[in-house]
mmCIF file of C-alpha atoms in Angstrom:
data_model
loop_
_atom_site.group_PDB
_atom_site.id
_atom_site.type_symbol
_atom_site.label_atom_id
_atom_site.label_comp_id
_atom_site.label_asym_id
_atom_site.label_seq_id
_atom_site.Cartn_x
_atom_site.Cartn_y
_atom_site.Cartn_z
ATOM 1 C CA UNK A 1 0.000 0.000 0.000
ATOM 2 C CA UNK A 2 1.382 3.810 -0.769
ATOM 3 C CA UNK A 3 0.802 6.263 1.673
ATOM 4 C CA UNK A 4 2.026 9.556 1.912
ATOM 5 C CA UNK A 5 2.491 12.198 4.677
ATOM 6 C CA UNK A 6 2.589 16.073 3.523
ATOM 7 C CA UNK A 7 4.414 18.615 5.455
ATOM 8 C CA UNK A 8 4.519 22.610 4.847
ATOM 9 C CA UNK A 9 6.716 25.418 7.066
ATOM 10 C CA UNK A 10 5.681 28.503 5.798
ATOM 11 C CA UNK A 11 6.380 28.695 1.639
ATOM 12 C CA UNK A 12 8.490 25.079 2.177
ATOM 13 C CA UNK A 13 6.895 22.001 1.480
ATOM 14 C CA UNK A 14 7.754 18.230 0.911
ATOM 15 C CA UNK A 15 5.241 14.900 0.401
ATOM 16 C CA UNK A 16 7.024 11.987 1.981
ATOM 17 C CA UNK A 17 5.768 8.690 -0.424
ATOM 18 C CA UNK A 18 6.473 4.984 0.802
ATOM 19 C CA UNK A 19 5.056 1.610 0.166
ATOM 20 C CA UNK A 20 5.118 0.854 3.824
ATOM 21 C CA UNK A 21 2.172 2.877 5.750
ATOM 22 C CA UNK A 22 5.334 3.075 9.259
ATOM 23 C CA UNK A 23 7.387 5.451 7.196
ATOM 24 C CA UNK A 24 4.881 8.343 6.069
ATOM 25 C CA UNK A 25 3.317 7.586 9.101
ATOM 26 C CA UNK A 26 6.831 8.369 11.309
ATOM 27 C CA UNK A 27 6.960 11.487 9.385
ATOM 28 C CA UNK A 28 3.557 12.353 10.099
ATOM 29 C CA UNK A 29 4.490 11.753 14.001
ATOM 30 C CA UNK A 30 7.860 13.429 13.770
ATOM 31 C CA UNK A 31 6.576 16.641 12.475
ATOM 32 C CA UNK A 32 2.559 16.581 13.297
ATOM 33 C CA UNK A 33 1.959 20.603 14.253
ATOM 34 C CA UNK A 34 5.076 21.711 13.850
ATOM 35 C CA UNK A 35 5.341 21.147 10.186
ATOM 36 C CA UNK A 36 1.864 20.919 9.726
ATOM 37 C CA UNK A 37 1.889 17.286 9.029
ATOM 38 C CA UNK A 38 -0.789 15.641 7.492
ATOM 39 C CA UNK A 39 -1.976 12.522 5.268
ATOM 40 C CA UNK A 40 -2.132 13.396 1.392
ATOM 41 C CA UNK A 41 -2.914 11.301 -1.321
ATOM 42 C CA UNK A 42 0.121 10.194 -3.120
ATOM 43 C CA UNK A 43 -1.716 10.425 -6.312
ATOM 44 C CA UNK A 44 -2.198 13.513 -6.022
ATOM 45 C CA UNK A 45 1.662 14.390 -5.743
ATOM 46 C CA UNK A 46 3.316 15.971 -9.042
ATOM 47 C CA UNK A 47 6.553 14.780 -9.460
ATOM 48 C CA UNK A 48 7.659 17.285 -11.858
ATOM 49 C CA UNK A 49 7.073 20.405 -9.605
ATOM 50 C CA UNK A 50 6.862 19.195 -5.756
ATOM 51 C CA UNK A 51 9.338 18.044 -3.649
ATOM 52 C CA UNK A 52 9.287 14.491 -3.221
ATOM 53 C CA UNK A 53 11.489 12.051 -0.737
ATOM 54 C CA UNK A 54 10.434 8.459 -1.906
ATOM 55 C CA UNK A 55 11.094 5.962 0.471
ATOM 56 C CA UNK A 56 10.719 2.431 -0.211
ATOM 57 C CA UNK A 57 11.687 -0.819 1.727
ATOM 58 C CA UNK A 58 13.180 -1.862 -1.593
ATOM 59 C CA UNK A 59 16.483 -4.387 -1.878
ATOM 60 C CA UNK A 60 16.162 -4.310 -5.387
ATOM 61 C CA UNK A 61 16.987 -0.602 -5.092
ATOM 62 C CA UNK A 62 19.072 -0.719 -2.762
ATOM 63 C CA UNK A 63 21.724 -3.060 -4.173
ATOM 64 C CA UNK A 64 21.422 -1.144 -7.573
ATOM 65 C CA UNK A 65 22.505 2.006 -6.309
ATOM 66 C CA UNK A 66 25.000 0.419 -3.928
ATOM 67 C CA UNK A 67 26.459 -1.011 -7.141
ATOM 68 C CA UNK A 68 26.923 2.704 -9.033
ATOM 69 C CA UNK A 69 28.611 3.518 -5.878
ATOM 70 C CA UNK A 70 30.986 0.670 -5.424
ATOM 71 C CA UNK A 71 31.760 0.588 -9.842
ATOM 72 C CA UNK A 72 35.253 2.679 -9.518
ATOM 73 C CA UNK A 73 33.489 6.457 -9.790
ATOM 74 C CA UNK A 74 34.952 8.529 -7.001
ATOM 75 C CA UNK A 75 33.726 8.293 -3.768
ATOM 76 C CA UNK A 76 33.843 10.815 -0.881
ATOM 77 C CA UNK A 77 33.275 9.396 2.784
ATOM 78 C CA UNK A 78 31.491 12.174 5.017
ATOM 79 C CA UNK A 79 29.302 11.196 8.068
ATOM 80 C CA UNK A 80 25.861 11.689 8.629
ATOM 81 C CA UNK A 81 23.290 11.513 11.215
ATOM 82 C CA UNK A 82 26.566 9.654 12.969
ATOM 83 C CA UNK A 83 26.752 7.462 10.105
ATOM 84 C CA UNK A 84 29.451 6.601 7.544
ATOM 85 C CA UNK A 85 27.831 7.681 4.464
ATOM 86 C CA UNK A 86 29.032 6.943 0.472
ATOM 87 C CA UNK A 87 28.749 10.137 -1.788
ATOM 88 C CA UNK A 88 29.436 10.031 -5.486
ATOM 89 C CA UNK A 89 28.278 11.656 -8.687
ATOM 90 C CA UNK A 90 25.680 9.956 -11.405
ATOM 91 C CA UNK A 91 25.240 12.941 -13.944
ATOM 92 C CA UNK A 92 23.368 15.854 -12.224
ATOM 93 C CA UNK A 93 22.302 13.063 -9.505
ATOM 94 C CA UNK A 94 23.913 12.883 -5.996
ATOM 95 C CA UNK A 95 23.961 8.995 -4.984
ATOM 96 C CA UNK A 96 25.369 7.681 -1.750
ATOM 97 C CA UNK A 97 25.168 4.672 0.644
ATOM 98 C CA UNK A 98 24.584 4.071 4.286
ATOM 99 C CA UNK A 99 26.185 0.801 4.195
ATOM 100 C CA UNK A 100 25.584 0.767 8.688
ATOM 101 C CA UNK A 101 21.791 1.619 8.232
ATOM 102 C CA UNK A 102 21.254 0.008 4.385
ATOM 103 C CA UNK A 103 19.990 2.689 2.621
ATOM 104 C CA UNK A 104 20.665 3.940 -0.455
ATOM 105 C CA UNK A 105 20.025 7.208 -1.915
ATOM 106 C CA UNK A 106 19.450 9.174 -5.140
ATOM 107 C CA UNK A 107 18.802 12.788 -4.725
ATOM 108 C CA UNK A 108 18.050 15.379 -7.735
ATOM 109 C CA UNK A 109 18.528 18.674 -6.131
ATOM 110 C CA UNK A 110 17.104 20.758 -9.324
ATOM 111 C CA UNK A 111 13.824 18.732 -8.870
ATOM 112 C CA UNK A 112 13.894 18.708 -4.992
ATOM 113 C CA UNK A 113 13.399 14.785 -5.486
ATOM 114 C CA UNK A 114 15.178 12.171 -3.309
ATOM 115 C CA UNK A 115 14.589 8.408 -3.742
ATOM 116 C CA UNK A 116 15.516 6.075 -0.725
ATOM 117 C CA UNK A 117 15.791 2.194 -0.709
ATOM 118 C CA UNK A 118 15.802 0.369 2.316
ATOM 119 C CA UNK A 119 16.744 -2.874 3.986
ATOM 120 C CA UNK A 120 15.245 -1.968 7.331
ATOM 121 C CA UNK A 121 11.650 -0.491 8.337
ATOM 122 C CA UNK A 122 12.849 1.529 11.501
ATOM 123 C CA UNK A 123 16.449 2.684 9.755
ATOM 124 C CA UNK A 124 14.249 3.566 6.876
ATOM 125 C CA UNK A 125 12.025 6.036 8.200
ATOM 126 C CA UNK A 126 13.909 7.497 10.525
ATOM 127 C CA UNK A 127 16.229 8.195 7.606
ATOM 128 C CA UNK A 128 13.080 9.356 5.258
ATOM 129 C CA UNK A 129 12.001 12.021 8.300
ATOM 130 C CA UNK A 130 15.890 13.360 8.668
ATOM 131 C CA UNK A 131 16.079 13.322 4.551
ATOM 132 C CA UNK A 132 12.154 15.577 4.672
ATOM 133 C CA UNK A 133 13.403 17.788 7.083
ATOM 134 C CA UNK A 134 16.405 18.911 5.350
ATOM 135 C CA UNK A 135 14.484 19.646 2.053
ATOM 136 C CA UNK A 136 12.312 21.850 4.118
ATOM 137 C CA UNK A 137 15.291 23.685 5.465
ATOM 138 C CA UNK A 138 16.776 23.732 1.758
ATOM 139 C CA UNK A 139 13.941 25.687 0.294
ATOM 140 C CA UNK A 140 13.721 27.683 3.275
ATOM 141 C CA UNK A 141 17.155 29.234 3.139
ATOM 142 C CA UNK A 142 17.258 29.674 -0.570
ATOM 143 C CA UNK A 143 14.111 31.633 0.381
ATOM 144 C CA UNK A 144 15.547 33.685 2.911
ATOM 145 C CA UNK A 145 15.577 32.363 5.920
ATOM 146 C CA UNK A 146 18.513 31.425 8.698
ATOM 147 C CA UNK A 147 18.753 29.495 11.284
ATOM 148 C CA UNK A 148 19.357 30.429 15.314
ATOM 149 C CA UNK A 149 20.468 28.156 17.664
ATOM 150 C CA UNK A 150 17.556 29.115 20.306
ATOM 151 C CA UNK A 151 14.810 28.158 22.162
ATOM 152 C CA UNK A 152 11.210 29.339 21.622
ATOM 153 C CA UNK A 153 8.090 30.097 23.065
ATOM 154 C CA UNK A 154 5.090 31.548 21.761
ATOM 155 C CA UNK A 155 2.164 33.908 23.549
ATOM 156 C CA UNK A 156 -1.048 32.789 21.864
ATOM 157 C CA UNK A 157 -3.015 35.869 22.215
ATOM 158 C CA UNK A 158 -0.671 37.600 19.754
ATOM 159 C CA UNK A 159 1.932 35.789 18.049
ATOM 160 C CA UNK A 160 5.067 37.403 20.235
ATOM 161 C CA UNK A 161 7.733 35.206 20.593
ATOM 162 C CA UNK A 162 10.429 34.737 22.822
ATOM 163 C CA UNK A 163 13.844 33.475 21.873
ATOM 164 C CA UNK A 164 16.215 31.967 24.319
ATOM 165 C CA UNK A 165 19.910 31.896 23.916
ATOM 166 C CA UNK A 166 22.735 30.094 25.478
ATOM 167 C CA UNK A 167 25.838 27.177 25.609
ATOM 168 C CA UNK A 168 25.003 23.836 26.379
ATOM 169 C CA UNK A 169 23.425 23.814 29.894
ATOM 170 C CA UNK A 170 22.767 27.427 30.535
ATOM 171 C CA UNK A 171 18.948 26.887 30.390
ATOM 172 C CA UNK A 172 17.627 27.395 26.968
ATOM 173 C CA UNK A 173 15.220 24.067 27.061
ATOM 174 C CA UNK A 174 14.341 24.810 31.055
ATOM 175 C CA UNK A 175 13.359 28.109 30.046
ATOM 176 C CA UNK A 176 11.372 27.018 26.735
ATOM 177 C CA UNK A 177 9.247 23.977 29.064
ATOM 178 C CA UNK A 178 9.028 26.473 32.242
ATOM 179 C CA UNK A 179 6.823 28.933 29.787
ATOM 180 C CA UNK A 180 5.158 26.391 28.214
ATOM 181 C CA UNK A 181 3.983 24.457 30.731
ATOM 182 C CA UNK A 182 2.119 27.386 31.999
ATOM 183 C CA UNK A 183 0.280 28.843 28.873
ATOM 184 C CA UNK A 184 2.812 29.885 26.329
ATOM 185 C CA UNK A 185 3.228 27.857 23.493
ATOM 186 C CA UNK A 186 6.543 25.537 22.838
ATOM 187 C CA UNK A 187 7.794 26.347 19.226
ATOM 188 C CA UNK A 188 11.075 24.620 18.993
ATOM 189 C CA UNK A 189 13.681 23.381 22.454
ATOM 190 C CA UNK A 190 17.064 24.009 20.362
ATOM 191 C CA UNK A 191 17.105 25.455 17.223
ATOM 192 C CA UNK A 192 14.492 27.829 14.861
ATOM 193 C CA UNK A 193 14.376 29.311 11.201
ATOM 194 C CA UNK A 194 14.019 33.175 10.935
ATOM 195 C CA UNK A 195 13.408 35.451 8.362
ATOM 196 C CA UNK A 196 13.053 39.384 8.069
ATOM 197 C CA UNK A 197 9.638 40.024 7.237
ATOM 198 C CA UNK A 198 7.894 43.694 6.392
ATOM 199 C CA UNK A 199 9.736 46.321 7.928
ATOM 200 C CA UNK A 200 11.805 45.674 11.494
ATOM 201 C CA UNK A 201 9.620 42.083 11.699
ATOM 202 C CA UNK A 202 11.597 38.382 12.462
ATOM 203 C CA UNK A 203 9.370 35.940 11.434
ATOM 204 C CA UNK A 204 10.071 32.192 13.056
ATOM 205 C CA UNK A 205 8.956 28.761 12.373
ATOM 206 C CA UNK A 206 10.019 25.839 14.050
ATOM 207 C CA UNK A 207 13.174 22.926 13.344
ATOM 208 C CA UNK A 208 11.347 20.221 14.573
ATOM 209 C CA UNK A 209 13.541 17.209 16.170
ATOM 210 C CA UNK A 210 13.463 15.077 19.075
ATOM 211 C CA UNK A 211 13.607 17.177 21.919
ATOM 212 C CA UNK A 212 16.065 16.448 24.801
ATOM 213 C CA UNK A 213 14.780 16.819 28.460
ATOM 214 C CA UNK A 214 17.031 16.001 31.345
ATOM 215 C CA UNK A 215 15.868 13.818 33.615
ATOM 216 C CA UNK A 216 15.736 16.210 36.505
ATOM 217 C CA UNK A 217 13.811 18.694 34.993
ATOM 218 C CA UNK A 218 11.408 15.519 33.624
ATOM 219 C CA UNK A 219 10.669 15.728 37.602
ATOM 220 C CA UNK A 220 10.525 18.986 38.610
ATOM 221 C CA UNK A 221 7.649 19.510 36.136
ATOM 222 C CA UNK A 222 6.003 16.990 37.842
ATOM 223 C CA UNK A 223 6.586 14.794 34.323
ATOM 224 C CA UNK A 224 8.212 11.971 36.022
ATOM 225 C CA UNK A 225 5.096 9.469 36.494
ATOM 226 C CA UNK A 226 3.592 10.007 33.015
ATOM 227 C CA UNK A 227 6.883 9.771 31.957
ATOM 228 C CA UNK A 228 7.235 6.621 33.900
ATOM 229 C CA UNK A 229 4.032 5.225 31.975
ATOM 230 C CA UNK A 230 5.026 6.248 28.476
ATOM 231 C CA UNK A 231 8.426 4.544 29.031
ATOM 232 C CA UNK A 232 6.600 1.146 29.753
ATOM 233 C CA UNK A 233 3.544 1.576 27.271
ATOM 234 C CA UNK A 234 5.459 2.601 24.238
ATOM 235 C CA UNK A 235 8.065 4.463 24.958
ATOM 236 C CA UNK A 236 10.238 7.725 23.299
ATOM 237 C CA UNK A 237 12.024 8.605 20.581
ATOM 238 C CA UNK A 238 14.631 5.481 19.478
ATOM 239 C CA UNK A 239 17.567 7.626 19.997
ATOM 240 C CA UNK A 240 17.520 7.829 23.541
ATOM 241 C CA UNK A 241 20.429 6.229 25.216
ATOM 242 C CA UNK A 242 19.524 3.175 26.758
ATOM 243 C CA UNK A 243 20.667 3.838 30.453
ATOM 244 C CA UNK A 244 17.959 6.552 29.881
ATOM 245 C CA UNK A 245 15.128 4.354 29.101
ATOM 246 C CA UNK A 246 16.340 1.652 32.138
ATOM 247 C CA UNK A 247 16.398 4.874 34.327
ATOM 248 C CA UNK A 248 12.573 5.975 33.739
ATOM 249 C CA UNK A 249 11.193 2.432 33.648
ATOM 250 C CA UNK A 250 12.811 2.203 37.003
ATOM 251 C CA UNK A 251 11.267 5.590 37.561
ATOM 252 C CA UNK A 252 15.114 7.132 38.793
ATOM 253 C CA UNK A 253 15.050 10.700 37.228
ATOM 254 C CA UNK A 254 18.646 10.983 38.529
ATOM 255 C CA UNK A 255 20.476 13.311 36.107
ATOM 256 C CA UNK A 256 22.456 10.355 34.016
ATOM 257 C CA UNK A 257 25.561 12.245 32.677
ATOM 258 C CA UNK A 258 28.549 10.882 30.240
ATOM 259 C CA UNK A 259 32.209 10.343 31.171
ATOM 260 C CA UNK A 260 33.389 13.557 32.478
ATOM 261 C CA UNK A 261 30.529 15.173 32.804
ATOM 262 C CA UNK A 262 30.452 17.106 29.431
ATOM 263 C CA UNK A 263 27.168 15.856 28.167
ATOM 264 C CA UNK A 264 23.773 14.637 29.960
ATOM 265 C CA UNK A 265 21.828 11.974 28.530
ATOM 266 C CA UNK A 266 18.208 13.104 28.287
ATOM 267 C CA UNK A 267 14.772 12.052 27.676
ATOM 268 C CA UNK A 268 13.943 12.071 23.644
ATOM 269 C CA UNK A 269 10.501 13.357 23.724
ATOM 270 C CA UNK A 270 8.776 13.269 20.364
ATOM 271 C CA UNK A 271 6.741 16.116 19.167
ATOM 272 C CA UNK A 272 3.206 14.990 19.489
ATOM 273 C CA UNK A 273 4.019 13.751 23.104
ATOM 274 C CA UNK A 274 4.006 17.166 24.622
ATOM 275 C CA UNK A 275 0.775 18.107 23.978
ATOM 276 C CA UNK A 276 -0.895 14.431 24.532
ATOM 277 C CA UNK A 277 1.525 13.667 27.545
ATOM 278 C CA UNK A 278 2.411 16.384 29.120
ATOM 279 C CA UNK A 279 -0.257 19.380 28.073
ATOM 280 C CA UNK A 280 2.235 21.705 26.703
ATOM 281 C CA UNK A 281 0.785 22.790 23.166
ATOM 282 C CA UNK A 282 2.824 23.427 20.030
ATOM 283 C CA UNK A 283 3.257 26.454 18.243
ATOM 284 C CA UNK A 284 3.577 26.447 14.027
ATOM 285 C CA UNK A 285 5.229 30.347 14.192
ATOM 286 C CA UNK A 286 4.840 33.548 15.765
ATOM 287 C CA UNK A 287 7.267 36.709 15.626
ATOM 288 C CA UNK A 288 10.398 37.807 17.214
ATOM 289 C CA UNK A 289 9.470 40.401 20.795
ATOM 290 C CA UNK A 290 12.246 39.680 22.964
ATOM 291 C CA UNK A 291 15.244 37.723 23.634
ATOM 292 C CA UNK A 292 16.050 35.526 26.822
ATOM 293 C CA UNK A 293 19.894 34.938 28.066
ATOM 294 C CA UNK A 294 19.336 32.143 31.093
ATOM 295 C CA UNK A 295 21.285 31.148 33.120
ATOM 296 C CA UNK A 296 20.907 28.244 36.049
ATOM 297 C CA UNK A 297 22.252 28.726 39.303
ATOM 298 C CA UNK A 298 20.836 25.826 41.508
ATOM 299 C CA UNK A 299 21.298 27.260 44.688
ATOM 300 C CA UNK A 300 20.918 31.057 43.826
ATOM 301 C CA UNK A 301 17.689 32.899 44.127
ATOM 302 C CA UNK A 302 15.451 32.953 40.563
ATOM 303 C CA UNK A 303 15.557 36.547 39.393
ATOM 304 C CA UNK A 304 16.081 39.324 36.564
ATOM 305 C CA UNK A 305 19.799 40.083 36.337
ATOM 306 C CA UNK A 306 21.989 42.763 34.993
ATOM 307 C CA UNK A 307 23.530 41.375 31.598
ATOM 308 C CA UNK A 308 25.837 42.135 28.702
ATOM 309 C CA UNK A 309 24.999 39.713 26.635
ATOM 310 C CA UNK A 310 23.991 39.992 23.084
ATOM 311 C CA UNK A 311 22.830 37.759 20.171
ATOM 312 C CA UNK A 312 27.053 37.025 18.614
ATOM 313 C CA UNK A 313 27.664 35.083 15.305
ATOM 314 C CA UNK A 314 27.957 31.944 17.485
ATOM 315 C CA UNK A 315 24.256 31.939 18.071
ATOM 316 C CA UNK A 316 23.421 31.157 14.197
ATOM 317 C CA UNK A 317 23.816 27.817 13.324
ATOM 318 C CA UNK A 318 26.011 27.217 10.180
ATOM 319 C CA UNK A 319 27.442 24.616 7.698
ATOM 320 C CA UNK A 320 29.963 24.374 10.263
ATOM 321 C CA UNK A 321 28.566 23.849 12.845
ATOM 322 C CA UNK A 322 26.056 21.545 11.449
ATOM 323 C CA UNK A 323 27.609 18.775 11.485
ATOM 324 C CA UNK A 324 25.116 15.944 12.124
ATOM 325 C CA UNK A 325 23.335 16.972 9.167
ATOM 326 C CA UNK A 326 25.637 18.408 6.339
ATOM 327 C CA UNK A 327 23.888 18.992 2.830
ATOM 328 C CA UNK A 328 25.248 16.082 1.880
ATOM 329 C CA UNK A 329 21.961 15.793 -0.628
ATOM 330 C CA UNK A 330 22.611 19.336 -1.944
ATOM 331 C CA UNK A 331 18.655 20.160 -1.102
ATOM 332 C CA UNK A 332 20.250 23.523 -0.052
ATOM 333 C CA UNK A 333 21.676 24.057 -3.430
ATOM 334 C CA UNK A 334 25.041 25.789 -2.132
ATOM 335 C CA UNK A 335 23.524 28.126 0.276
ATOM 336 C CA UNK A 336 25.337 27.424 3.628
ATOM 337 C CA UNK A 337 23.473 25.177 6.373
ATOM 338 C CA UNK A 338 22.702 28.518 8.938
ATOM 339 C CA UNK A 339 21.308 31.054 5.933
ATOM 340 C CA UNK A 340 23.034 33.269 3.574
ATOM 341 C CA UNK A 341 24.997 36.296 4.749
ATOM 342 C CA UNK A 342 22.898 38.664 4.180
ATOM 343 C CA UNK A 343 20.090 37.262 5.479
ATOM 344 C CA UNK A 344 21.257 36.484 8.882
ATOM 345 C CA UNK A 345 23.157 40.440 8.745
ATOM 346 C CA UNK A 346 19.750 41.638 8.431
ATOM 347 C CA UNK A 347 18.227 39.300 11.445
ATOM 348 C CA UNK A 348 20.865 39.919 13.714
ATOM 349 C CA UNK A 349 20.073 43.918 13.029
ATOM 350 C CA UNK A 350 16.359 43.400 13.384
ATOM 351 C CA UNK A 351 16.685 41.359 16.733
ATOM 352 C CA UNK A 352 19.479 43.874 18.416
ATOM 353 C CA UNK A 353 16.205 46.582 18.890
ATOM 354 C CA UNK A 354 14.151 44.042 20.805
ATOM 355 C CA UNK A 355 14.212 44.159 24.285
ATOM 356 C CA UNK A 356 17.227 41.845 25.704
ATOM 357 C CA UNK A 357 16.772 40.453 29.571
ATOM 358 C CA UNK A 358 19.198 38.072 31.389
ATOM 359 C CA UNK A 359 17.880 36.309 33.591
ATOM 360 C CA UNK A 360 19.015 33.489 36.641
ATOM 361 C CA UNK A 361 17.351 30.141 36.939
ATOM 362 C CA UNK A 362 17.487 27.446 39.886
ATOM 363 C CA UNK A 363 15.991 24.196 40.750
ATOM 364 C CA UNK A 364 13.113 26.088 41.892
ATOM 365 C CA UNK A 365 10.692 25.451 39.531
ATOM 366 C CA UNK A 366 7.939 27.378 40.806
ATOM 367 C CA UNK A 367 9.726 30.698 41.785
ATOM 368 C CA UNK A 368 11.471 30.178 38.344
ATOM 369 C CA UNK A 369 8.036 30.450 36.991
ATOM 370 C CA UNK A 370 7.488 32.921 38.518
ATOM 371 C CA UNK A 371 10.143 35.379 37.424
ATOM 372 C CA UNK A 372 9.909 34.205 34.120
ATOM 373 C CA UNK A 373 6.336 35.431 33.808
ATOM 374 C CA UNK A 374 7.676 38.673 35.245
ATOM 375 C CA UNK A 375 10.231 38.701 32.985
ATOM 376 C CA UNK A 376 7.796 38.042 29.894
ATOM 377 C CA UNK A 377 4.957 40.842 30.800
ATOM 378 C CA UNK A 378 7.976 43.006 30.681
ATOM 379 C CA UNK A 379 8.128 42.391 26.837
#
């Protein structure tokens, strides 16, 4: 049976088309609000003028464009979604192979059409979803947009949004899920695409993705025991490390943390599980009003602070820095992975007028509530 799953971020759209229902179906999950995800009919889908990600459980396929790849042409080795990946050149075509996951790939960037063939169900549509996503994000930056690494939150009665910047740990995702869980709306935990719009406007729209949660602030939002449930009735996101899903079966919401200490392993919370498990709602895009600089102190008082801080070049994301996902595809057509130049110039000037506010986070969750909402009817 074909099925297909549509999804559309502002002028971006893509129709992901698979003979197994599980992989338009995982995109339809992945996505649902964000990218306003939604069952199409594939026969509906023009081939010459949308952009299509075909993704078929297919050996057939798969072994024929494993064997372009492996007939002497040149190959370049590059990783991907923490894969070794295959890249090489077929005319105008971009083929590769994920020999780890089996998949193949053909991608057309002119067309905007990428064909998959899998050996695996699971491998296949997570790789389908990560493939979608990045020919959203293509068309968006050859349309104008960038991309912030930020946190976001959303006021329904109006559309004002609040971005939150910081390094790893400083309280970008704690400030994101304090708001939200009291009436804002989330609209992305890590990263979002922005684009001048009108006169001094930012206009944002979400990168959806597996969002990571720590385990102790899984508790401190009183998460833990639906948490606890999901874990044993179905479960989260397959990426989560495994000591991670032992930990919340066993209902321990004990930070876990690597080796050393320079990474925590979190809860991989899917999309549509925020609204249906834990009553935050989900935002599709809203405009730029202020920006947040958090930081936690766990044993300091929550409160508005005096800060310096301003939105720096390190706060856009870029093909640099992107290195999970490079454009390995070329869906992006040359434009780097955070925006063009000019376009995040122009964002960066827009944003510098809005009101900036630093502000100092604890373990208190309620009295951090508390002074965010200050904080926010201040903007």
């Amino acid at each position: 049976m074909i099925s297909a799953t549509r999804l559309q971020a502002a002028t971006a759209a893509v129709t992901v088309i698979s003979n197994r229902v599980s992989v338009a179906g995982w995109a339809l999950r992945y996505f649902g609000p964000w990218w306003n995800a939604d069952v199409t009919d594939p026969d509906g889908v023009d081939a010459d003028t949308d952009a299509v990600v075909v993704a078929d459980v297919d050996r057939a396929r798969y072994e024929e464009l494993a064997a372009l790849i492996q007939d002497g042409r040149r190959v370049d080795r590059v990783d991907y979604a923490k894969n070794p990946v295959l890249l090489a050149s077929d005319g105008e075509d971009i083929i590769a192979l994920s020999p780890d996951e089996g998949i193949a790939y053909r991608s057309t960037p002119l067309s905007g059409r990428v064909v998959l063939g899998g050996l695996d169900l699971e491998a296949l549509a997570l790789a389908a979803s990560r493939v979608a996503r990045e020919s959203i994000r293509g068309q968006l930056l050859r349309d104008g947009w960038a991309v912030l690494h930020s946190s976001a939150v959303v006021r329904p009665s109006d559309g004002a949004t609040l971005l939150a910047f910081g390094d790893k740990g400083a309280g970008k995702t704690t400030t994101a899920l304090l708001l939200a869980s009291t009436g804002w709306q989330l609209l992305a935990n890590d990263r979002v695409l922005v684009r001048p719009s009108g006169e001094r406007d930012v206009e944002v729209v979400p990168w959806p993705s597996a969002a990571a949660v720590g385990l102790g602030l899984v508790k401190a939002l009183g998460w833990d025991v639906g948490a606890r449930e999901q874990q044993r009735a179905g479960g989260f996101h397959p990426t989560q490390h495994p000591s991670v899903t032992e930990a919340v079966d066993a209902g321990d919401f004990t930070p876990l943390w690597e080796a050393g200490r320079k990474r925590e392993r979190k809860l991989q919370v899917f999309p549509d599980q925020f609204p249906d498990l834990f009553g935050v709602q989900l935002a599709t895009g809203g405009r730029a009003a202020g920006l947040l600089f958090p930081q936690v102190d766990p044993t300091a008082a929550p409160d508005i602070v005096t800060g310096t801080r301003t939105l720096a070049e390190a706060d856009f994301m870029s093909g640099q820095t992107e290195d999970r996902y490079p454009d390995v595809f070329g869906l992006a057509q040359g434009i780097d992975g955070g925006g063009r130049a000019s376009a995040r110039t122009e964002v960066a000037s827009r944003l510098a007028v809005l009101p900036h506010r630093a502000v100092r986070l604890s373990h208190d969750v309620p009295a951090s509530t508390a002074v965010l909402h200050k904080l926010a009817d201040t903007i």
